[in-house]
Tab-separated table of C-alpha atoms (C1' of nucleotides) in Angstrom:
chain	number	residue	atom	x	y	z
A	7	MET	CA	0.372	-54.070	54.299
A	8	GLY	CA	-2.074	-53.110	51.547
A	9	ARG	CA	-2.336	-54.395	48.143
A	10	GLN	CA	0.275	-53.237	45.709
A	11	PRO	CA	-0.808	-50.524	43.357
A	12	CYS	CA	-1.920	-51.680	39.857
A	13	CYS	CA	1.077	-50.038	38.496
A	14	GLU	CA	4.084	-47.856	39.385
A	15	LYS	CA	2.474	-44.443	39.913
A	16	VAL	CA	5.845	-42.443	40.009
A	17	GLY	CA	6.200	-40.328	36.780
A	18	LEU	CA	2.679	-41.135	35.751
A	19	LYS	CA	0.505	-38.529	34.330
A	20	ARG	CA	-2.748	-37.948	35.842
A	21	GLY	CA	-5.809	-35.724	35.197
A	22	PRO	CA	-7.496	-34.794	32.003
A	23	TRP	CA	-6.290	-36.330	28.834
A	24	THR	CA	-4.549	-34.298	26.126
A	25	ILE	CA	-5.460	-34.547	22.541
A	26	GLU	CA	-2.286	-35.948	21.890
A	27	GLU	CA	-2.629	-38.664	24.382
A	28	ASP	CA	-5.985	-39.406	22.879
A	29	HIS	CA	-4.615	-39.708	19.556
A	30	LYS	CA	-1.745	-42.051	20.635
A	31	LEU	CA	-4.166	-44.282	22.565
A	32	MET	CA	-6.602	-44.339	19.785
A	33	HIS	CA	-4.007	-45.123	17.110
A	34	PHE	CA	-2.454	-47.747	19.151
A	35	ILE	CA	-5.840	-49.624	19.829
A	36	LEU	CA	-7.073	-49.265	16.361
A	37	ASN	CA	-3.912	-50.718	14.918
A	38	ASN	CA	-3.112	-53.346	17.570
A	39	GLY	CA	-6.284	-54.007	19.412
A	40	ILE	CA	-6.317	-54.599	23.125
A	41	HIS	CA	-4.429	-57.559	24.554
A	42	CYS	CA	-3.222	-56.317	27.890
A	43	TRP	CA	-3.941	-52.908	29.128
A	44	ARG	CA	-0.996	-52.856	31.316
A	45	THR	CA	1.277	-52.835	28.452
A	46	VAL	CA	-0.730	-50.367	26.393
A	47	PRO	CA	0.483	-47.199	27.784
A	48	LYS	CA	4.199	-48.306	27.351
A	49	LEU	CA	3.643	-49.562	23.862
A	50	ALA	CA	1.436	-46.524	22.905
A	51	GLY	CA	4.074	-44.075	24.423
A	52	LEU	CA	1.914	-42.924	27.032
A	53	MET	CA	2.707	-41.913	30.561
A	54	ARG	CA	-0.429	-43.296	32.026
A	55	CYS	CA	-1.552	-46.118	34.047
A	56	GLY	CA	-3.093	-49.117	32.117
A	57	LYS	CA	-6.256	-48.677	34.032
A	58	SER	CA	-6.462	-44.895	32.964
A	59	CYS	CA	-6.033	-46.008	29.270
A	60	ARG	CA	-8.686	-48.556	29.655
A	61	LEU	CA	-11.153	-46.056	31.268
A	62	ARG	CA	-10.243	-43.472	28.613
A	63	TRP	CA	-10.955	-45.715	25.801
A	64	ILE	CA	-14.055	-47.256	27.403
A	65	ASN	CA	-15.643	-44.102	28.459
A	66	TYR	CA	-14.571	-41.713	25.878
A	67	LEU	CA	-12.715	-42.897	22.704
A	68	ARG	CA	-14.604	-46.038	21.720
A	69	PRO	CA	-15.965	-45.411	18.353
A	70	ASP	CA	-19.291	-46.911	19.219
A	71	LEU	CA	-20.107	-44.463	21.873
A	72	LYS	CA	-23.317	-42.736	21.835
A	73	ARG	CA	-23.117	-39.097	22.865
A	74	GLY	CA	-25.906	-36.611	23.867
A	75	ALA	CA	-28.692	-36.225	26.229
A	76	PHE	CA	-30.597	-39.222	27.257
A	77	THR	CA	-34.164	-39.343	25.833
A	78	ASP	CA	-37.132	-39.744	27.947
A	79	MET	CA	-37.490	-43.365	26.959
A	80	GLU	CA	-34.095	-43.974	27.927
A	81	GLU	CA	-34.631	-42.339	31.508
A	82	ASN	CA	-37.602	-44.541	31.955
A	83	GLN	CA	-35.942	-47.597	30.899
A	84	MET	CA	-33.206	-46.742	33.252
A	85	ILE	CA	-35.377	-46.207	36.171
A	86	GLN	CA	-36.981	-49.674	35.313
A	87	LEU	CA	-33.636	-51.296	35.185
A	88	HIS	CA	-32.481	-49.736	38.201
A	89	SER	CA	-35.551	-51.028	40.136
A	90	ARG	CA	-34.685	-54.537	39.277
A	91	LEU	CA	-30.704	-54.412	39.323
A	92	GLY	CA	-29.965	-51.716	41.976
A	93	ASN	CA	-26.535	-50.034	41.316
A	94	ARG	CA	-25.291	-52.331	38.931
A	95	TRP	CA	-24.439	-49.763	36.370
A	96	SER	CA	-22.481	-52.042	34.090
A	97	LYS	CA	-25.405	-54.182	33.840
A	98	ILE	CA	-27.741	-51.458	33.374
A	99	ALA	CA	-25.413	-49.954	30.701
A	100	GLY	CA	-25.477	-53.340	28.884
A	101	HIS	CA	-28.972	-52.356	27.890
A	102	PHE	CA	-28.008	-49.114	26.376
A	103	PRO	CA	-25.748	-49.590	23.280
A	104	GLY	CA	-23.155	-47.009	23.179
A	105	ARG	CA	-23.811	-45.714	26.546
A	106	THR	CA	-21.224	-46.441	29.324
A	107	ASP	CA	-21.650	-47.345	32.934
A	108	ASN	CA	-19.950	-44.128	34.072
A	109	GLU	CA	-22.421	-42.155	31.959
A	110	ILE	CA	-25.403	-43.773	33.346
A	111	LYS	CA	-24.233	-43.732	36.873
A	112	ASN	CA	-23.605	-39.951	36.531
A	113	HIS	CA	-26.801	-39.543	34.904
A	114	TRP	CA	-28.607	-41.359	37.754
A	115	ASN	CA	-26.783	-39.519	40.520
A	116	THR	CA	-27.140	-35.963	39.015
A	117	ARG	CA	-30.720	-36.122	37.284
A	118	ILE	CA	-32.929	-39.127	37.918
A	119	LYS	CA	-32.365	-39.533	41.732
A	120	LYS	CA	-33.487	-35.820	41.769
A	121	LYS	CA	-36.422	-36.420	39.350
A	122	LEU	CA	-37.771	-39.411	41.396
A	123	LYS	CA	-37.371	-37.385	44.631
A	124	GLN	CA	-39.549	-34.617	43.060
A	125	LEU	CA	-42.061	-37.216	42.178
A	126	GLY	CA	-42.236	-38.399	45.768
A	127	LEU	CA	-40.161	-41.751	45.240
A	128	ASP	CA	-37.241	-43.058	47.038
A	129	PRO	CA	-34.551	-43.298	44.349
A	130	VAL	CA	-33.033	-46.355	46.073
A	131	THR	CA	-36.195	-48.526	46.746
A	132	HIS	CA	-38.279	-46.867	43.992
A	133	LYS	CA	-41.181	-46.787	46.588
A	134	PRO	CA	-43.057	-43.824	47.496
A	135	ILE	CA	-41.369	-41.850	50.176
A	136	ASN	CA	-43.575	-42.283	53.390
A	137	ASN	CA	-43.777	-39.077	55.290
A	138	GLU	CA	-43.607	-41.022	58.500
A	139	LEU	CA	-40.306	-42.437	57.576
A	140	SER	CA	-37.645	-40.430	59.271
A	141	HIS	CA	-34.418	-39.850	57.448
A	142	GLU	CA	-32.498	-42.231	59.583
A	143	LYS	CA	-35.138	-44.910	58.430
A	144	CYS	CA	-34.599	-44.129	54.881
A	145	GLU	CA	-30.890	-44.673	55.514
A	146	GLU	CA	-31.482	-47.987	57.002
A	147	VAL	CA	-33.536	-49.002	54.101
A	148	ASP	CA	-30.691	-47.757	51.834
A	149	GLU	CA	-28.114	-49.866	53.469
A	150	GLU	CA	-30.373	-52.731	53.581
A	151	HIS	CA	-30.904	-52.493	49.960
A	152	ASN	CA	-27.125	-52.166	49.279
A	153	SER	CA	-26.343	-55.182	51.321
A	154	GLN	CA	-28.887	-56.954	49.496
A	155	SER	CA	-27.273	-55.932	46.355
A	156	ASN	CA	-23.864	-57.098	47.374
A	157	ASP	CA	-25.165	-60.373	48.641
A	158	ASN	CA	-26.510	-61.248	45.450
A	159	THR	CA	-23.304	-61.498	43.421
A	160	GLU	CA	-24.696	-64.050	41.156
A	161	VAL	CA	-27.761	-62.157	39.741
A	162	ASP	CA	-27.485	-62.217	36.138
A	163	ASP	CA	-29.350	-60.482	33.406
A	164	GLN	CA	-32.376	-62.251	34.342
A	165	GLU	CA	-32.479	-59.641	36.740
A	166	GLN	CA	-33.649	-60.272	40.233
A	167	SER	CA	-36.585	-58.174	41.375
A	168	PHE	CA	-36.195	-55.888	44.329
A	169	GLU	CA	-39.763	-56.202	45.477
A	170	LEU	CA	-40.748	-53.315	43.333
A	171	LYS	CA	-43.776	-54.665	42.180
A	172	PRO	CA	-46.655	-51.954	41.217
A	173	GLN	CA	-47.923	-50.361	44.356
A	174	SER	CA	-50.993	-51.281	46.034
A	175	THR	CA	-53.896	-49.025	45.782
A	176	SER	CA	-53.672	-47.996	49.386
A	177	ASN	CA	-50.306	-46.351	48.405
A	178	PRO	CA	-50.985	-44.856	44.999
A	179	VAL	CA	-48.042	-44.036	42.723
A	180	PRO	CA	-47.861	-40.895	40.977
A	181	LYS	CA	-49.139	-41.291	37.246
A	182	GLU	CA	-45.891	-40.700	35.696
A	183	ILE	CA	-44.182	-43.433	37.689
A	184	GLN	CA	-46.933	-45.959	37.005
A	185	VAL	CA	-45.941	-45.493	33.453
A	186	MET	CA	-42.343	-46.119	34.370
A	187	THR	CA	-42.653	-48.975	36.646
A	188	THR	CA	-45.521	-50.936	35.074
A	189	GLN	CA	-44.032	-50.561	31.413
A	190	ASN	CA	-43.866	-53.755	29.723
A	191	SER	CA	-40.763	-55.737	29.776
A	192	ASN	CA	-37.751	-54.826	27.475
A	193	GLU	CA	-38.977	-56.928	24.816
A	194	ASP	CA	-41.961	-54.882	24.372
A	195	MET	CA	-40.213	-51.611	24.403
A	196	PRO	CA	-39.546	-50.061	21.170
A	197	GLY	CA	-35.920	-49.801	20.262
A	198	LEU	CA	-34.985	-52.305	23.170
A	199	ASP	CA	-33.548	-55.638	22.533
A	200	ASN	CA	-32.190	-56.647	25.962
A	201	GLY	CA	-28.729	-55.638	25.074
A	202	ARG	CA	-28.601	-57.470	21.699
A	203	ASN	CA	-27.925	-54.421	19.540
A	204	THR	CA	-29.205	-53.901	16.017
A	205	THR	CA	-27.342	-52.375	13.216
A	206	ASN	CA	-29.463	-49.264	13.614
A	207	ASN	CA	-27.951	-48.313	16.862
A	208	ILE	CA	-24.597	-50.006	17.397
A	209	PHE	CA	-22.543	-47.217	15.821
A	210	PRO	CA	-24.561	-44.243	15.939
A	211	SER	CA	-21.815	-42.121	16.909
A	212	GLN	CA	-20.101	-41.814	13.520
A	213	GLU	CA	-21.791	-38.375	13.804
A	214	MET	CA	-19.719	-37.791	16.811
A	215	TRP	CA	-16.498	-38.452	15.146
A	216	TRP	CA	-17.362	-36.375	12.141
A	217	ASN	CA	-18.497	-33.584	14.209
A	218	ILE	CA	-15.252	-33.394	16.541
A	219	ASN	CA	-13.571	-30.010	15.685
A	220	TYR	CA	-9.821	-30.820	16.291
A	221	ASP	CA	-8.778	-28.085	14.090
A	222	GLY	CA	-9.366	-24.840	15.987
A	223	PHE	CA	-8.135	-26.251	19.289
A	224	ASP	CA	-7.705	-23.423	21.661
A	225	GLN	CA	-4.065	-22.924	22.220
A	226	THR	CA	-4.752	-21.431	25.757
A	227	ASN	CA	-6.651	-24.385	26.877
A	228	ASN	CA	-4.619	-26.071	29.466
A	229	MET	CA	-4.944	-29.477	27.425
A	230	GLY	CA	-1.883	-28.270	25.323
A	231	SER	CA	-1.463	-27.586	21.815
A	232	SER	CA	-2.725	-29.820	19.110
A	233	SER	CA	-0.836	-31.625	16.556
A	234	VAL	CA	-3.574	-33.648	15.253
A	235	ASP	CA	-4.665	-32.881	11.695
A	236	SER	CA	-8.277	-32.352	11.140
A	237	SER	CA	-8.147	-35.074	8.466
A	238	VAL	CA	-7.423	-37.694	10.978
A	239	LEU	CA	-10.793	-37.747	12.166
A	240	ASN	CA	-12.739	-35.891	9.457
A	241	PRO	CA	-11.079	-36.931	6.335
A	242	SER	CA	-13.457	-34.948	4.093
A	243	PHE	CA	-13.113	-31.590	5.871
A	244	SER	CA	-10.148	-29.183	5.675
A	245	LEU	CA	-8.852	-26.801	7.896
A	246	GLU	CA	-10.937	-24.066	6.100
A	247	ASP	CA	-14.002	-25.882	6.983
A	248	SER	CA	-13.316	-25.717	10.612
A	249	SER	CA	-13.547	-21.917	10.469
A	250	LEU	CA	-17.039	-22.352	10.005
A	251	ASN	CA	-17.370	-23.493	13.585
A	252	THR	CA	-17.043	-20.624	16.096
A	253	ASN	CA	-16.534	-23.265	18.841
A	254	ASN	CA	-12.784	-23.745	18.831
A	255	ASN	CA	-12.333	-25.390	22.076
A	256	TYR	CA	-11.341	-28.986	22.277
A	257	ASN	CA	-14.483	-30.693	23.340
A	258	PRO	CA	-15.356	-33.940	21.875
A	259	ASN	CA	-18.683	-33.703	23.464
A	260	SER	CA	-19.701	-30.890	21.412
A	261	VAL	CA	-20.989	-31.188	17.934
A	262	GLY	CA	-20.799	-28.728	15.153
A	263	GLU	CA	-23.003	-25.990	15.667
A	264	CYS	CA	-22.871	-24.181	12.194
A	265	SER	CA	-25.761	-25.227	10.178
A	266	SER	CA	-23.824	-25.115	6.820
A	267	HIS	CA	-21.143	-27.184	8.349
A	268	MET	CA	-23.733	-29.554	9.544
A	269	GLN	CA	-25.387	-29.843	6.033
A	270	GLN	CA	-21.916	-30.774	4.416
A	271	GLN	CA	-21.531	-33.365	7.131
A	272	GLN	CA	-24.851	-34.818	6.528
A	273	LEU	CA	-24.021	-35.278	2.946
A	274	HIS	CA	-20.922	-36.695	3.798
A	275	GLN	CA	-22.412	-38.952	6.368
A	276	GLN	CA	-25.059	-40.245	4.079
A	277	ASN	CA	-22.448	-41.652	1.772
A	278	GLN	CA	-20.494	-43.390	4.427
A	279	GLN	CA	-23.642	-44.346	6.547
A	280	GLN	CA	-24.665	-46.767	3.839
A	281	GLN	CA	-21.082	-48.217	3.629
A	282	LEU	CA	-20.816	-48.536	7.262
A	283	GLU	CA	-24.309	-49.923	7.791
A	284	TYR	CA	-23.487	-52.612	5.328
A	285	MET	CA	-20.199	-53.374	7.029
A	286	TYR	CA	-21.832	-53.354	10.526
A	287	SER	CA	-24.474	-55.561	9.390
A	288	GLN	CA	-21.910	-58.149	8.347
A	289	THR	CA	-19.759	-57.863	11.166
A	290	TRP	CA	-21.749	-57.320	14.189
A	291	ILE	CA	-20.788	-59.552	17.251
A	292	ASP	CA	-23.203	-59.058	20.071
A	293	SER	CA	-22.246	-55.916	22.163
A	294	ASN	CA	-18.940	-57.007	23.403
A	295	VAL	CA	-16.465	-54.029	22.243
A	296	ASP	CA	-13.448	-55.709	23.693
A	297	ALA	CA	-14.286	-58.673	21.571
A	298	PHE	CA	-14.890	-56.564	18.654
A	299	LEU	CA	-11.445	-55.027	18.987
A	300	SER	CA	-9.549	-58.319	18.929
A	301	TRP	CA	-11.566	-59.441	15.985
A	302	ASP	CA	-9.537	-59.784	12.891
A	303	GLY	CA	-11.900	-57.887	10.881
A	304	PHE	CA	-11.337	-54.701	12.770
A	305	HIS	CA	-8.681	-53.280	10.273
A	306	HIS	CA	-11.553	-53.136	7.758
A	307	PHE	CA	-13.433	-50.930	10.241
A	308	GLU	CA	-10.424	-48.780	10.730
A	309	GLU	CA	-9.923	-48.236	7.150
A	310	VAL	CA	-13.319	-46.972	6.680
A	311	MET	CA	-13.485	-44.948	9.853
A	312	PHE	CA	-10.119	-43.596	9.836
A	313	PRO	CA	-8.438	-43.935	6.653
A	314	CYS	CA	-5.758	-41.487	7.469
A	315	PHE	CA	-4.470	-43.621	10.453
A	316	GLN	CA	-3.489	-46.193	7.936
A	317	LYS	CA	-1.330	-43.718	6.162
A	318	SER	CA	0.268	-42.104	9.008
A	319	PRO	CA	3.816	-43.373	9.464
A	320	THR	CA	5.077	-41.286	12.309
A	321	ILE	CA	3.236	-42.498	15.497
A	322	ASN	CA	5.708	-43.897	17.956
B	20	DA	C1'	-20.266	-7.661	35.566
B	21	DA	C1'	-19.013	-10.141	39.655
B	22	DT	C1'	-19.853	-13.617	42.848
B	23	DA	C1'	-21.642	-17.606	44.860
B	24	DA	C1'	-23.997	-21.804	44.644
B	25	DA	C1'	-25.453	-25.783	42.189
B	26	DA	C1'	-24.849	-29.050	38.473
B	27	DT	C1'	-22.252	-32.007	35.630
B	28	DC	C1'	-19.101	-35.341	34.412
B	29	DA	C1'	-14.238	-37.254	33.580
B	30	DA	C1'	-11.103	-39.267	36.139
B	31	DC	C1'	-9.302	-41.576	40.173
B	32	DC	C1'	-9.325	-44.943	43.942
B	33	DG	C1'	-9.970	-49.202	46.172
B	34	DC	C1'	-12.115	-53.455	46.142
B	35	DC	C1'	-13.492	-57.824	44.064
B	36	DA	C1'	-13.696	-61.744	40.782
B	37	DC	C1'	-11.227	-64.702	38.203
B	38	DA	C1'	-7.529	-66.949	35.450
B	39	DG	C1'	-2.975	-68.616	35.583
B	40	DT	C1'	0.770	-70.475	37.924
C	3	DG	C1'	-5.169	-73.973	48.253
C	4	DA	C1'	-2.216	-69.946	48.204
C	5	DC	C1'	-0.461	-66.279	45.503
C	6	DT	C1'	-0.249	-63.015	41.766
C	7	DG	C1'	-1.499	-60.299	37.947
C	8	DT	C1'	-5.283	-58.347	35.535
C	9	DG	C1'	-9.732	-56.521	34.280
C	10	DG	C1'	-13.754	-54.620	35.705
C	11	DC	C1'	-16.819	-52.402	38.819
C	12	DG	C1'	-19.053	-48.982	41.824
C	13	DG	C1'	-18.063	-45.155	44.964
C	14	DT	C1'	-16.255	-40.820	45.241
C	15	DT	C1'	-13.695	-36.741	44.123
C	16	DG	C1'	-12.768	-32.269	42.250
C	17	DA	C1'	-12.227	-29.309	38.194
C	18	DT	C1'	-15.375	-27.191	35.133
C	19	DT	C1'	-19.439	-25.280	33.462
C	20	DT	C1'	-23.841	-23.350	34.206
C	21	DT	C1'	-27.321	-20.852	36.759
C	22	DA	C1'	-28.889	-17.751	40.375
C	23	DT	C1'	-28.459	-13.798	43.113
DNA sequence: AATAAAATCAACCGCCACAGT
DNA sequence: GACTGTGGCGGTTGATTTTAT
């Protein structure tokens, strides 16, 4: 007998989230905060598992998410952190405000692994790949490394080292990697603060929200039709504005592509940016979003970010 | 233009830790 | 201490998108 599933899966919806579902979840959380994920779908009127709601919120809907490609500096820092923390993606993500563990894990598996291999480094051990080392041997090392990771359940952010000290001269490391692996500690890296975010980078994604094009949602898209008014997420832009953007697909990842649209948005953002930055500077509580959500002052945030939510009376 | 292959990433699954009883 | 419920994590999958042929 295995463990009971986290929820009754019968009748629950799976797969990609629709815009309506996103709206319901976002509205519910912004109005109520998060107390118990298990009850969220029921209270929010969603046919989803609580876990699924949590994941959707954390990986996609959170207002403080930072979108877009990873910078070289972020990648280098990621490599450095991975060398010390192993596959502890959430720990690593803690060093990247606005990034999720899922995002970092994906990026690592799809890009950085490859990059390191091209540079002659083993992405698991971060050591130069020895030609004499057979494939099987590499896998052994891999397993060893993983078990080592698992055994160290008490490793905290003081970050245990994986014996990834700079290589000896008898086994020279490519120059690029020397930069990565011998880089100073986080304290010395510009823009890094060991997980303690600054007001400059904690909510960089207002841009994301204001750039989301919900209006011209492609009706043929299998995600269903949209009932969400553009003003919900972008109060200052009307449906007419959306016509400027030729990309009508619902894709929260994409940002506005029309330069004039962007210019308008920039003006809009500048005004609100100042307002928000002041607010954030007054309200910042470490990097714990969950704590943030249960914070009483959250409704102030909501008023500024999503004024229309306050007025909408029709959400179930 | 059509197709195949590769890359990407959102979402799911199962396990574990922890708190409450 | 055993049990249960919940949140969180890392591994994996598979649909979609992009690139190559």
